[in-house]
XYZ file of C-alpha atoms in Angstrom:
715
model
C -38.395 51.286 42.391
C -38.134 47.693 41.072
C -37.092 46.784 37.555
C -38.096 43.432 36.131
C -35.722 41.931 33.554
C -36.572 38.884 31.472
C -33.497 36.665 31.081
C -32.849 33.423 29.254
C -31.207 30.104 29.743
C -29.368 28.251 26.974
C -29.428 24.514 27.253
C -28.020 21.722 25.122
C -30.118 20.738 22.161
C -30.270 17.034 22.934
C -28.840 14.362 25.183
C -29.103 10.696 25.940
C -28.105 11.205 29.568
C -30.247 11.190 32.639
C -31.633 14.638 33.401
C -30.447 16.518 36.464
C -33.067 18.816 38.029
C -31.869 22.253 38.979
C -33.215 22.928 42.433
C -35.640 25.851 42.491
C -34.747 28.883 44.576
C -37.543 30.498 46.557
C -36.790 34.207 46.861
C -39.615 36.733 46.924
C -37.545 39.457 45.269
C -36.535 37.252 42.330
C -38.300 36.425 39.137
C -38.754 32.834 37.860
C -36.459 32.217 34.908
C -38.114 31.479 31.599
C -36.562 28.319 30.015
C -36.267 29.194 26.341
C -33.252 28.548 24.087
C -33.466 31.750 22.069
C -34.604 35.189 23.246
C -37.726 36.704 21.712
C -37.752 40.476 21.131
C -39.410 42.274 24.035
C -39.372 46.009 24.692
C -38.092 46.777 28.142
C -38.389 50.265 29.722
C -35.230 52.154 30.405
C -34.601 53.358 33.929
C -32.581 56.536 33.843
C -32.204 58.345 37.146
C -35.011 60.757 37.995
C -37.619 59.189 35.729
C -40.544 56.908 36.430
C -40.899 54.278 33.729
C -44.137 52.599 32.957
C -44.525 49.283 34.742
C -43.404 46.451 32.393
C -45.401 43.338 31.865
C -44.124 40.354 33.804
C -43.971 36.954 32.128
C -46.236 34.277 33.495
C -44.543 32.287 36.214
C -44.774 28.530 35.718
C -46.663 26.758 38.466
C -45.248 23.325 37.675
C -42.074 21.797 39.020
C -38.797 23.504 38.203
C -37.494 22.692 34.712
C -34.925 19.950 34.333
C -31.632 20.253 32.484
C -30.027 17.712 30.192
C -26.249 17.297 30.265
C -25.100 18.000 26.718
C -22.607 15.200 26.173
C -23.995 13.702 22.990
C -24.234 15.091 19.480
C -27.183 17.087 18.298
C -29.026 14.204 16.556
C -31.316 12.472 19.019
C -30.706 9.040 17.523
C -27.263 7.490 17.064
C -25.762 8.465 13.799
C -25.102 5.629 11.368
C -21.870 5.578 9.375
C -21.876 7.050 5.917
C -22.660 4.316 3.449
C -20.007 3.651 0.817
C -21.228 3.424 -2.709
C -20.147 1.097 -5.468
C -17.276 2.457 -7.499
C -18.126 1.643 -11.096
C -15.231 2.377 -13.458
C -16.129 4.622 -16.336
C -12.898 4.281 -18.242
C -9.986 1.865 -18.023
C -7.067 3.006 -15.915
C -3.501 2.779 -17.135
C -2.050 -0.675 -16.500
C 0.538 0.627 -14.057
C -1.978 2.575 -12.044
C -4.339 0.286 -10.158
C -6.616 2.454 -8.118
C -8.279 2.347 -4.743
C -11.740 3.775 -4.152
C -12.350 7.226 -2.888
C -13.353 6.806 0.710
C -16.689 8.011 1.973
C -16.496 11.170 4.053
C -16.195 10.603 7.761
C -18.415 12.581 10.038
C -17.948 12.364 13.783
C -20.581 13.274 16.353
C -20.428 16.934 17.337
C -21.660 18.857 20.331
C -23.829 21.822 19.449
C -22.722 24.765 21.557
C -24.347 28.201 21.343
C -22.562 30.817 19.303
C -20.494 33.272 21.283
C -21.256 36.036 18.794
C -23.976 38.286 20.262
C -27.119 38.709 18.194
C -27.550 42.176 16.754
C -29.170 44.522 19.235
C -32.174 46.612 18.372
C -32.281 50.300 19.044
C -35.395 49.836 21.206
C -33.782 47.331 23.623
C -33.727 48.542 27.195
C -30.424 48.911 28.997
C -30.095 48.585 32.753
C -27.186 49.382 35.010
C -25.368 46.404 36.501
C -24.472 46.871 40.142
C -23.092 43.401 40.889
C -22.282 40.139 39.096
C -22.284 36.831 41.002
C -21.640 33.219 39.977
C -23.233 30.380 41.920
C -24.160 26.739 41.641
C -27.717 25.504 42.315
C -28.689 24.659 45.868
C -27.426 21.252 46.907
C -24.459 21.420 44.526
C -20.831 21.877 45.669
C -19.213 25.271 45.156
C -17.718 25.993 41.783
C -13.921 25.475 41.567
C -12.103 28.820 41.403
C -10.583 28.066 38.000
C -14.026 27.467 36.467
C -15.412 30.584 38.109
C -12.577 32.596 36.626
C -13.291 31.120 33.179
C -16.844 32.449 33.407
C -15.678 35.932 34.390
C -13.243 35.854 31.472
C -15.918 35.154 28.833
C -18.908 37.227 29.978
C -19.317 40.872 29.071
C -21.711 41.645 31.938
C -19.623 43.740 34.353
C -20.503 45.921 37.380
C -20.870 49.566 36.455
C -21.881 48.773 32.880
C -25.279 48.536 31.296
C -26.681 45.299 29.958
C -29.426 44.319 27.567
C -31.330 41.131 27.184
C -29.356 40.325 24.010
C -26.031 40.851 25.754
C -27.120 38.657 28.639
C -28.152 35.886 26.255
C -24.778 36.198 24.547
C -23.045 35.759 27.913
C -25.057 32.623 28.610
C -24.001 31.266 25.216
C -20.372 32.189 25.895
C -20.388 30.288 29.191
C -21.869 27.266 27.448
C -19.258 27.534 24.710
C -16.468 26.911 27.216
C -17.664 23.289 27.211
C -17.552 22.858 30.993
C -21.231 23.353 31.849
C -24.435 21.421 31.346
C -26.771 24.254 32.406
C -26.458 28.015 32.659
C -29.090 30.461 33.937
C -28.936 34.189 34.587
C -31.151 35.747 37.255
C -31.526 39.500 37.983
C -32.296 41.120 41.321
C -32.781 44.799 42.096
C -30.403 46.460 44.517
C -29.879 50.044 45.601
C -26.858 50.375 43.342
C -28.319 48.668 40.304
C -29.237 45.187 39.166
C -27.400 42.208 40.636
C -26.982 39.548 37.902
C -26.410 36.049 39.257
C -25.269 33.286 36.888
C -26.389 29.884 38.149
C -24.203 27.257 36.493
C -24.145 23.460 36.690
C -20.726 22.057 35.712
C -20.332 18.772 33.884
C -19.327 15.807 36.041
C -15.674 14.959 36.609
C -14.494 12.663 33.817
C -13.748 9.225 35.252
C -13.151 7.106 32.163
C -13.351 6.950 28.362
C -13.887 3.574 26.708
C -14.655 2.338 23.191
C -17.107 -0.267 21.913
C -16.974 -2.274 18.685
C -13.216 -2.093 18.068
C -10.952 -4.760 16.567
C -7.949 -2.818 15.356
C -7.774 0.005 17.884
C -4.397 -0.379 19.539
C -4.139 -0.565 23.298
C -3.194 2.733 24.837
C -4.549 4.980 22.076
C -7.653 5.931 24.086
C -5.548 6.613 27.181
C -3.047 8.675 25.218
C -5.753 10.875 23.711
C -8.208 11.200 26.599
C -5.966 10.374 29.562
C -5.018 14.010 30.299
C -8.744 14.838 30.664
C -9.537 12.120 33.205
C -9.943 13.462 36.742
C -10.976 16.888 35.515
C -14.375 18.441 34.874
C -15.610 17.099 31.561
C -15.069 19.602 28.778
C -17.193 18.974 25.719
C -14.796 20.839 23.449
C -11.863 18.725 24.626
C -13.910 15.542 24.195
C -14.786 16.612 20.653
C -11.126 17.363 19.897
C -10.211 13.918 21.218
C -12.823 12.318 18.972
C -11.310 14.046 15.950
C -7.815 12.949 16.982
C -9.012 9.362 17.362
C -10.599 9.424 13.909
C -7.362 10.863 12.528
C -5.499 7.916 14.066
C -7.773 5.551 12.134
C -7.268 7.524 8.913
C -3.479 7.588 9.301
C -3.454 3.815 9.810
C -5.466 3.311 6.620
C -8.811 2.448 8.261
C -10.628 5.015 6.166
C -14.140 3.661 6.807
C -13.865 3.909 10.595
C -16.214 6.390 12.276
C -17.227 7.311 15.810
C -20.990 7.221 15.417
C -22.121 7.939 18.957
C -20.870 9.212 22.294
C -22.637 7.860 25.353
C -22.069 9.289 28.814
C -23.326 8.715 32.337
C -23.993 11.242 35.124
C -21.110 9.635 37.003
C -18.614 10.867 34.384
C -18.053 7.750 32.271
C -17.956 8.176 28.478
C -18.303 5.348 25.983
C -17.425 5.849 22.303
C -19.408 3.778 19.819
C -17.119 3.073 16.847
C -17.792 1.382 13.515
C -14.440 0.435 11.986
C -15.641 -0.754 8.554
C -15.970 -4.532 8.720
C -15.803 -6.374 5.372
C -18.953 -8.473 4.980
C -18.019 -9.981 1.620
C -15.582 -9.850 -1.302
C -16.726 -10.125 -4.912
C -15.146 -10.030 -8.376
C -16.644 -8.147 -11.322
C -15.353 -7.918 -14.892
C -15.116 -4.688 -16.886
C -15.838 -4.505 -20.615
C -14.278 -2.221 -23.211
C -16.674 0.548 -22.182
C -15.404 0.360 -18.629
C -18.693 -1.027 -17.322
C -19.508 -4.145 -15.321
C -22.744 -4.841 -17.238
C -23.369 -5.221 -20.956
C -25.942 -3.409 -23.077
C -28.632 -5.825 -21.923
C -27.841 -5.149 -18.288
C -26.265 -8.556 -17.723
C -22.991 -8.852 -15.764
C -19.868 -8.933 -17.928
C -18.246 -12.371 -17.850
C -14.531 -13.108 -17.894
C -12.103 -15.988 -18.308
C -10.244 -15.748 -15.027
C -11.738 -17.713 -12.164
C -12.652 -15.647 -9.119
C -10.408 -17.509 -6.694
C -7.339 -16.644 -8.785
C -7.990 -13.011 -7.835
C -9.307 -13.363 -4.296
C -6.469 -15.620 -3.131
C -4.046 -12.770 -3.840
C -5.913 -10.520 -1.410
C -4.753 -10.026 2.152
C -8.135 -8.608 3.136
C -10.637 -11.212 4.295
C -14.292 -11.328 5.225
C -14.825 -10.232 8.800
C -11.672 -8.110 8.845
C -11.477 -4.322 8.901
C -11.133 -2.490 5.582
C -7.686 -0.905 5.303
C -6.789 1.297 2.363
C -3.056 0.554 2.591
C -3.631 -3.198 2.563
C -6.051 -2.901 -0.359
C -3.536 -0.871 -2.372
C -0.882 -3.546 -1.832
C -3.410 -6.231 -2.787
C -4.209 -4.439 -6.036
C -0.518 -4.394 -6.888
C -0.305 -8.151 -6.315
C -3.347 -8.808 -8.505
C -1.977 -6.532 -11.215
C 1.386 -8.335 -11.051
C -0.349 -11.497 -12.283
C -0.135 -9.934 -15.744
C -3.703 -10.900 -16.616
C -5.409 -7.510 -16.425
C -5.270 -4.155 -18.157
C -7.091 -2.341 -15.387
C -8.463 -3.007 -11.940
C -9.961 -1.053 -9.087
C -11.942 -1.514 -5.907
C -15.638 -0.750 -5.488
C -17.476 -0.445 -2.169
C -21.148 -1.218 -1.644
C -23.335 -1.137 1.477
C -23.845 -4.464 3.200
C -26.965 -5.797 4.893
C -25.512 -4.450 8.133
C -24.977 -0.695 7.657
C -21.838 -0.936 9.776
C -20.244 -3.265 7.221
C -19.213 -3.065 3.578
C -18.998 -5.311 0.519
C -15.728 -5.039 -1.419
C -15.797 -5.641 -5.181
C -12.629 -6.099 -7.236
C -13.353 -4.758 -10.725
C -10.975 -6.158 -13.369
C -10.539 -5.726 -17.108
C -8.829 -8.734 -18.677
C -6.067 -8.426 -21.222
C -5.345 -10.711 -24.158
C -3.157 -13.456 -22.692
C -2.666 -15.713 -25.722
C -0.483 -15.470 -28.816
C 0.483 -17.637 -31.763
C 3.075 -17.136 -34.489
C 4.629 -19.102 -37.337
C 7.587 -18.757 -39.673
C 10.010 -20.494 -42.003
C 13.726 -20.371 -42.733
C 16.804 -22.033 -44.152
C 19.924 -23.125 -42.248
C 23.029 -25.155 -43.022
C 22.236 -27.691 -40.309
C 18.443 -28.019 -40.519
C 18.005 -27.156 -44.161
C 14.564 -25.774 -44.880
C 12.608 -25.505 -41.626
C 9.366 -24.139 -40.269
C 8.561 -22.785 -36.803
C 5.419 -22.346 -34.783
C 5.034 -20.792 -31.365
C 2.029 -20.713 -29.050
C 1.866 -18.956 -25.676
C -1.042 -18.803 -23.219
C -0.657 -16.949 -19.917
C -4.070 -17.818 -18.460
C -4.760 -21.401 -19.437
C -8.251 -22.447 -18.321
C -8.665 -19.177 -16.430
C -6.337 -20.591 -13.758
C -3.360 -18.265 -14.351
C -1.406 -21.256 -15.629
C 1.225 -20.668 -18.335
C 1.682 -22.922 -21.346
C 4.301 -22.435 -24.032
C 4.981 -24.472 -27.158
C 7.910 -23.718 -29.472
C 8.413 -26.135 -32.350
C 10.948 -26.111 -35.178
C 10.729 -28.822 -37.818
C 13.576 -29.086 -40.338
C 14.734 -31.515 -42.978
C 17.209 -33.180 -40.615
C 16.048 -32.408 -37.074
C 13.111 -31.491 -34.859
C 13.672 -29.000 -32.051
C 11.071 -28.178 -29.423
C 10.512 -26.580 -26.043
C 7.281 -27.344 -24.184
C 6.778 -25.694 -20.818
C 4.049 -25.464 -18.204
C 3.901 -23.280 -15.087
C 1.328 -23.119 -12.324
C 2.357 -20.116 -10.191
C 0.212 -21.238 -7.261
C -0.909 -24.831 -6.881
C -4.616 -24.833 -6.063
C -5.369 -25.479 -2.422
C -1.792 -24.982 -1.274
C -1.631 -22.473 1.612
C 2.086 -21.792 1.059
C 1.806 -20.417 -2.503
C 3.902 -23.227 -3.952
C 4.475 -22.945 -7.694
C 5.265 -25.745 -10.145
C 7.183 -25.607 -13.412
C 7.882 -28.414 -15.881
C 9.256 -28.584 -19.390
C 10.431 -30.960 -22.093
C 13.048 -29.731 -24.539
C 15.341 -30.513 -27.442
C 17.625 -27.515 -27.998
C 20.629 -26.733 -30.155
C 22.906 -24.067 -28.684
C 26.057 -22.410 -30.002
C 29.042 -23.160 -27.762
C 31.293 -20.267 -26.691
C 33.546 -22.796 -24.967
C 34.221 -24.884 -28.098
C 34.424 -21.916 -30.478
C 37.077 -20.939 -33.035
C 39.850 -21.440 -33.809
C 39.501 -25.033 -32.629
C 36.537 -26.927 -34.047
C 35.606 -30.304 -35.469
C 37.772 -32.070 -38.050
C 40.369 -30.560 -40.335
C 37.975 -27.780 -41.341
C 37.400 -26.757 -37.697
C 33.630 -26.848 -38.126
C 31.878 -25.083 -35.268
C 30.291 -27.485 -32.785
C 26.785 -27.176 -31.379
C 25.623 -28.371 -27.976
C 22.390 -30.361 -28.193
C 20.426 -30.787 -24.973
C 17.510 -33.235 -24.935
C 15.731 -33.658 -21.643
C 13.117 -32.689 -19.118
C 12.972 -30.811 -15.827
C 10.592 -29.799 -13.104
C 10.834 -27.611 -10.019
C 8.820 -26.347 -7.074
C 9.161 -22.842 -5.682
C 7.768 -21.325 -2.500
C 7.977 -17.913 -0.796
C 9.642 -18.040 2.616
C 8.805 -14.533 3.762
C 8.581 -10.985 2.517
C 10.757 -10.839 -0.603
C 12.306 -14.299 -0.087
C 11.783 -17.452 -2.167
C 13.321 -20.913 -2.369
C 13.098 -23.534 -5.113
C 13.944 -27.206 -5.487
C 14.061 -29.086 -8.774
C 15.373 -31.989 -10.808
C 16.745 -31.941 -14.362
C 17.793 -34.703 -16.723
C 19.666 -34.037 -19.966
C 21.348 -36.052 -22.691
C 24.089 -33.639 -23.777
C 25.548 -34.159 -27.263
C 28.261 -32.270 -29.120
C 27.304 -32.134 -32.806
C 28.671 -30.692 -36.004
C 26.931 -27.504 -37.072
C 27.177 -28.595 -40.704
C 26.049 -32.234 -40.562
C 24.344 -32.545 -37.191
C 26.349 -35.690 -36.435
C 27.762 -36.411 -32.978
C 31.433 -35.414 -32.619
C 33.663 -37.163 -30.073
C 36.889 -35.103 -30.280
C 37.973 -31.689 -31.510
C 40.491 -31.003 -34.262
C 43.342 -31.360 -31.734
C 42.145 -34.774 -30.604
C 40.753 -33.751 -27.215
C 37.377 -35.274 -26.232
C 34.350 -33.019 -25.961
C 32.559 -35.025 -23.273
C 33.389 -36.860 -20.061
C 32.319 -40.216 -21.513
C 34.453 -39.702 -24.635
C 31.505 -40.731 -26.843
C 30.381 -37.191 -27.650
C 27.405 -37.680 -25.344
C 26.918 -37.404 -21.577
C 23.970 -37.937 -19.241
C 23.316 -35.293 -16.593
C 20.900 -35.883 -13.714
C 21.017 -32.761 -11.558
C 19.314 -31.849 -8.283
C 18.876 -28.066 -8.091
C 18.327 -25.723 -5.153
C 18.073 -21.916 -5.207
C 17.305 -19.145 -2.725
C 16.696 -15.436 -3.295
C 15.806 -12.469 -1.120
C 14.707 -9.219 -2.741
C 14.738 -6.022 -0.662
C 14.681 -3.551 -3.563
C 12.273 -0.631 -3.418
C 11.225 -1.223 -7.039
C 11.959 -4.469 -8.936
C 11.768 -2.704 -12.311
C 13.755 0.487 -11.557
C 15.396 0.098 -8.146
C 17.118 3.037 -6.480
C 17.671 1.527 -3.039
C 17.762 -1.850 -1.352
C 19.459 -5.078 -2.343
C 18.981 -8.418 -4.112
C 20.766 -11.621 -3.075
C 20.688 -14.941 -4.940
C 22.434 -18.245 -4.380
C 22.041 -21.519 -6.299
C 23.649 -24.923 -6.220
C 23.475 -27.989 -8.463
C 24.401 -31.511 -7.427
C 24.720 -34.081 -10.188
C 23.922 -37.732 -9.582
C 26.224 -40.151 -11.477
C 24.032 -42.047 -13.951
C 24.337 -43.145 -17.585
C 27.032 -41.938 -19.939
C 29.897 -40.250 -18.115
C 28.604 -41.036 -14.601
C 29.214 -37.381 -13.757
C 29.464 -36.467 -10.063
C 29.915 -32.758 -9.413
C 28.607 -29.779 -7.484
C 28.363 -26.227 -8.763
C 27.537 -23.197 -6.655
C 27.177 -19.555 -7.580
C 25.970 -16.431 -5.787
C 25.060 -12.875 -6.739
C 24.573 -9.743 -4.618
C 23.289 -6.418 -5.955
C 22.727 -3.195 -4.050
C 21.522 0.261 -5.031
C 22.195 3.792 -3.747
C 19.988 6.779 -4.691
C 21.926 9.783 -6.051
C 21.258 13.018 -7.925
C 24.359 13.817 -9.969
C 22.798 14.886 -13.285
C 19.601 16.774 -14.048
C 18.753 15.892 -17.635
C 15.215 15.030 -16.641
C 13.048 14.438 -13.610
C 13.224 10.874 -12.393
C 15.125 8.509 -10.124
C 18.900 8.157 -10.327
C 20.962 5.438 -8.725
C 24.373 3.884 -8.390
C 24.014 0.130 -8.907
C 26.608 -2.467 -7.912
C 26.758 -6.215 -8.493
C 29.120 -8.885 -7.190
C 29.041 -12.462 -8.488
C 31.087 -15.538 -7.853
C 30.989 -19.286 -8.319
C 32.963 -22.491 -8.302
C 32.613 -26.195 -9.102
C 33.730 -29.356 -7.320
C 34.177 -32.856 -8.701
C 33.968 -33.854 -12.344
C 33.222 -30.703 -14.335
C 32.310 -31.255 -18.012
C 33.863 -28.663 -20.310
C 30.464 -27.509 -21.540
C 29.444 -26.709 -17.905
C 32.391 -24.348 -17.223
C 31.747 -20.710 -16.226
C 32.013 -18.386 -19.244
C 33.151 -14.754 -19.049
C 32.810 -12.035 -21.664
C 29.803 -10.579 -23.447
C 26.371 -9.146 -22.736
C 25.725 -10.880 -19.415
C 29.199 -10.574 -17.904
C 31.877 -8.176 -19.228
C 30.548 -5.839 -21.900
C 32.915 -4.712 -24.645
C 34.099 -8.312 -25.192
C 32.695 -10.972 -27.479
C 30.727 -13.754 -25.819
C 32.930 -16.132 -23.841
C 36.205 -14.558 -25.013
C 37.669 -13.806 -21.564
C 37.604 -17.185 -19.837
C 36.013 -20.613 -19.379
C 36.901 -21.524 -15.832
C 36.099 -23.788 -12.912
C 35.646 -20.664 -10.756
C 34.915 -17.021 -11.462
C 34.387 -13.587 -9.913
C 32.554 -10.703 -11.549
C 32.078 -7.055 -10.547
C 29.819 -4.512 -12.253
C 29.014 -0.881 -11.445
C 26.454 1.345 -13.159
C 25.223 4.899 -12.880
C 21.592 4.945 -14.024
C 19.863 8.233 -14.812
C 16.817 9.503 -16.748
C 17.271 11.367 -20.024
C 13.746 12.229 -21.125
C 10.318 10.637 -21.053
C 10.789 6.855 -21.442
C 14.513 7.014 -22.231
C 17.243 6.579 -19.651
C 21.013 6.419 -19.730
C 23.701 4.253 -18.119
C 27.436 4.568 -17.545
C 28.981 1.196 -16.688
C 32.151 -0.676 -15.760
C 32.597 -4.480 -15.664
C 35.458 -6.689 -14.529
C 35.614 -10.479 -14.606
C 38.207 -13.113 -13.815
C 38.398 -16.901 -13.775
C 40.686 -16.681 -10.734
C 43.320 -18.716 -12.576
C 40.991 -21.722 -12.847
C 40.969 -22.060 -16.657
C 43.527 -24.834 -16.584
C 41.512 -26.714 -13.928
C 38.866 -27.481 -16.549
C 39.372 -30.809 -18.327
C 41.488 -30.352 -21.524
C 41.844 -26.600 -20.715
C 39.614 -25.377 -23.588
C 40.157 -21.702 -22.691
C 43.943 -21.936 -22.525
C 44.144 -23.778 -25.849
C 42.126 -20.979 -27.433
C 44.288 -18.217 -25.982
C 41.697 -16.646 -23.685
C 43.302 -14.214 -21.195
C 41.460 -15.409 -18.087
C 40.447 -11.912 -16.941
C 39.357 -8.633 -18.469
C 37.348 -5.464 -18.028
C 35.082 -3.226 -20.038
C 33.395 0.149 -19.759
C 30.952 2.161 -21.781
C 27.603 3.844 -22.090
C 24.110 2.516 -22.595
C 20.537 3.508 -23.342
C 17.383 2.176 -21.700
C 13.992 2.475 -23.390
C 10.894 1.553 -21.425
C 8.463 -0.663 -23.337
C 5.557 -3.027 -22.586
C 8.097 -5.881 -22.714
C 10.257 -4.203 -20.098
C 13.373 -2.096 -20.336
C 15.081 -2.507 -23.719
C 18.839 -2.430 -23.096
C 21.380 -1.201 -25.658
C 24.993 -0.930 -24.470
C 28.185 0.110 -26.230
C 31.266 -1.245 -24.485
C 35.003 -0.927 -24.885
C 37.009 -3.932 -23.717
C 40.401 -3.859 -22.020
C 41.755 -5.687 -25.088
C 40.724 -2.750 -27.290
C 37.644 -4.435 -28.767
C 34.284 -2.686 -28.981
C 30.902 -4.339 -28.896
C 27.237 -3.423 -28.977
C 25.059 -5.589 -26.767
C 21.291 -5.859 -26.576
C 18.889 -7.294 -24.036
C 15.555 -7.038 -22.250
C 15.737 -5.795 -18.674
C 18.710 -4.570 -16.712
C 21.908 -6.631 -16.538
C 21.327 -6.979 -12.788
């Protein structure tokens, strides 16, 4: 009695590889295998012992050449998959100024291999079951024997076992399960009657041994990444599941590095075992600037693009990303912070649009400009100027070039004071980001060196220091967080009576105010400064450090012929802590060390002052010392209280290092200043658009108490 069983072969859905013909086997007792991917319901007769089933119909045997098999090493789509196209991100509402945003990245989809499901289809109650007498696993004729480990894998996943019954559905499920291991390009099952039951032979064609994995179209893929991911698979039979896992790991590497547009769009393989990954990394074809209106749109009601004041190059020159480079989310986020730091915009974000080449992208920087100009006026009455009027004009984006212009003018009955300043933070065309600052000024300043009880004349009238002059400087970044500046300043310094405005030559004790003895000196000073900022947050640092050093060298010209050098340095560092829990937010211990000294002819009005808001809190301004040298130490514990309010506990100590008497005429000693002192207290910080508003209450070592106010932290 012979039982015919129709069996099925599962093959890969598609492939770009060369086909490998499975050699036909000529055996008179065997049935040609029908090449269909999915079994069709067919009623097979059962063959219980002692019965004679009706003879089943036999499927037509193909008379053409044996079917060919395609090695399934490419994803299901028959044409290479193109990368998902990013779409333009059009802002619908302005973002908060401190939250520049990056675009949501388009979803990445890697090529996948379609393997048959290992879950058996539901069986029908009418399916025939036959007894399995033997199960064999072979390779097609002309192929080398199957390695024992692969043969064992097949036995582990199939449910067809000797002594059990099998149905067509179960056999198809076994074929799918063998395919799902990922090691085989073709699987066929062939039955043959024996005296003890049906012998089921699985003919399997393993994938070729993997020889190499390479990548095309890469610019940023680091050397060794491919070998690290796929290296353990080389020299072994290619496993499609392992290749797919490697593809996902490679895409994850791109994502972790910030290359969020990178995709593996195709996997090409050869019969010899070489695999080539086709990768699109997200090349930037172009960079554009678009302006956002109050409605958060880049076009007006008539559909025309919104125009702005700022010139495009002011924005694009701040960007690290360039045309032809690979889009990186981390770099873009840092670029947005730099553009936002210009202070010209309320909101900005990045939009992505498809380029002419679908493998590339166009990046658009969407910006909403803020109001950068202001003007104010006022009037007043003073003992020195009499009735006076003031006007102030500030423009932070002059000509759309991010240039700053400031004009402060005070016109009184007896004097005209002014301060005109201009700053270009980045000279056009300069590759080193050199900035330029210039100003012209005529200022009257209260002197804490020549203060009470010694003044001018028998009435000890308080003196004022008048400075008339001009200055300019150039500044340039030297690296990450480091800058250097070089400048020149000229001043005509006059000591004047606060009541009459006239030049005063000596104080009430007969000591001269100036080096020249005329009440006026000329200062021509060459300035150099260097700073390196390693803080984690310039506004509210909790870790890192800030170092600054500056020196001034005067050139002897004009009245006084002053020749001197002054140098001062400051170092601040921050330690994150968590002592108190009033509110969620960063806490830090902040420390600052300062020091300075002067060489040569030091005018009294250029001495280092100690005491007050900027040095030792709890003391009045300048009441500790006026020395040729100084040292200052400050420590603060900064903590949040609630919402925008923070608190500070502080301690300050300053000393002139015994140098008060080294200043010409010893102005500090004659006024009874102690030369050193300390202060401690508590403060409040309120965050505002202008910065942190500082209010401190200090208690001095002399028993005095003082409130002090300022914008920004003391250091």
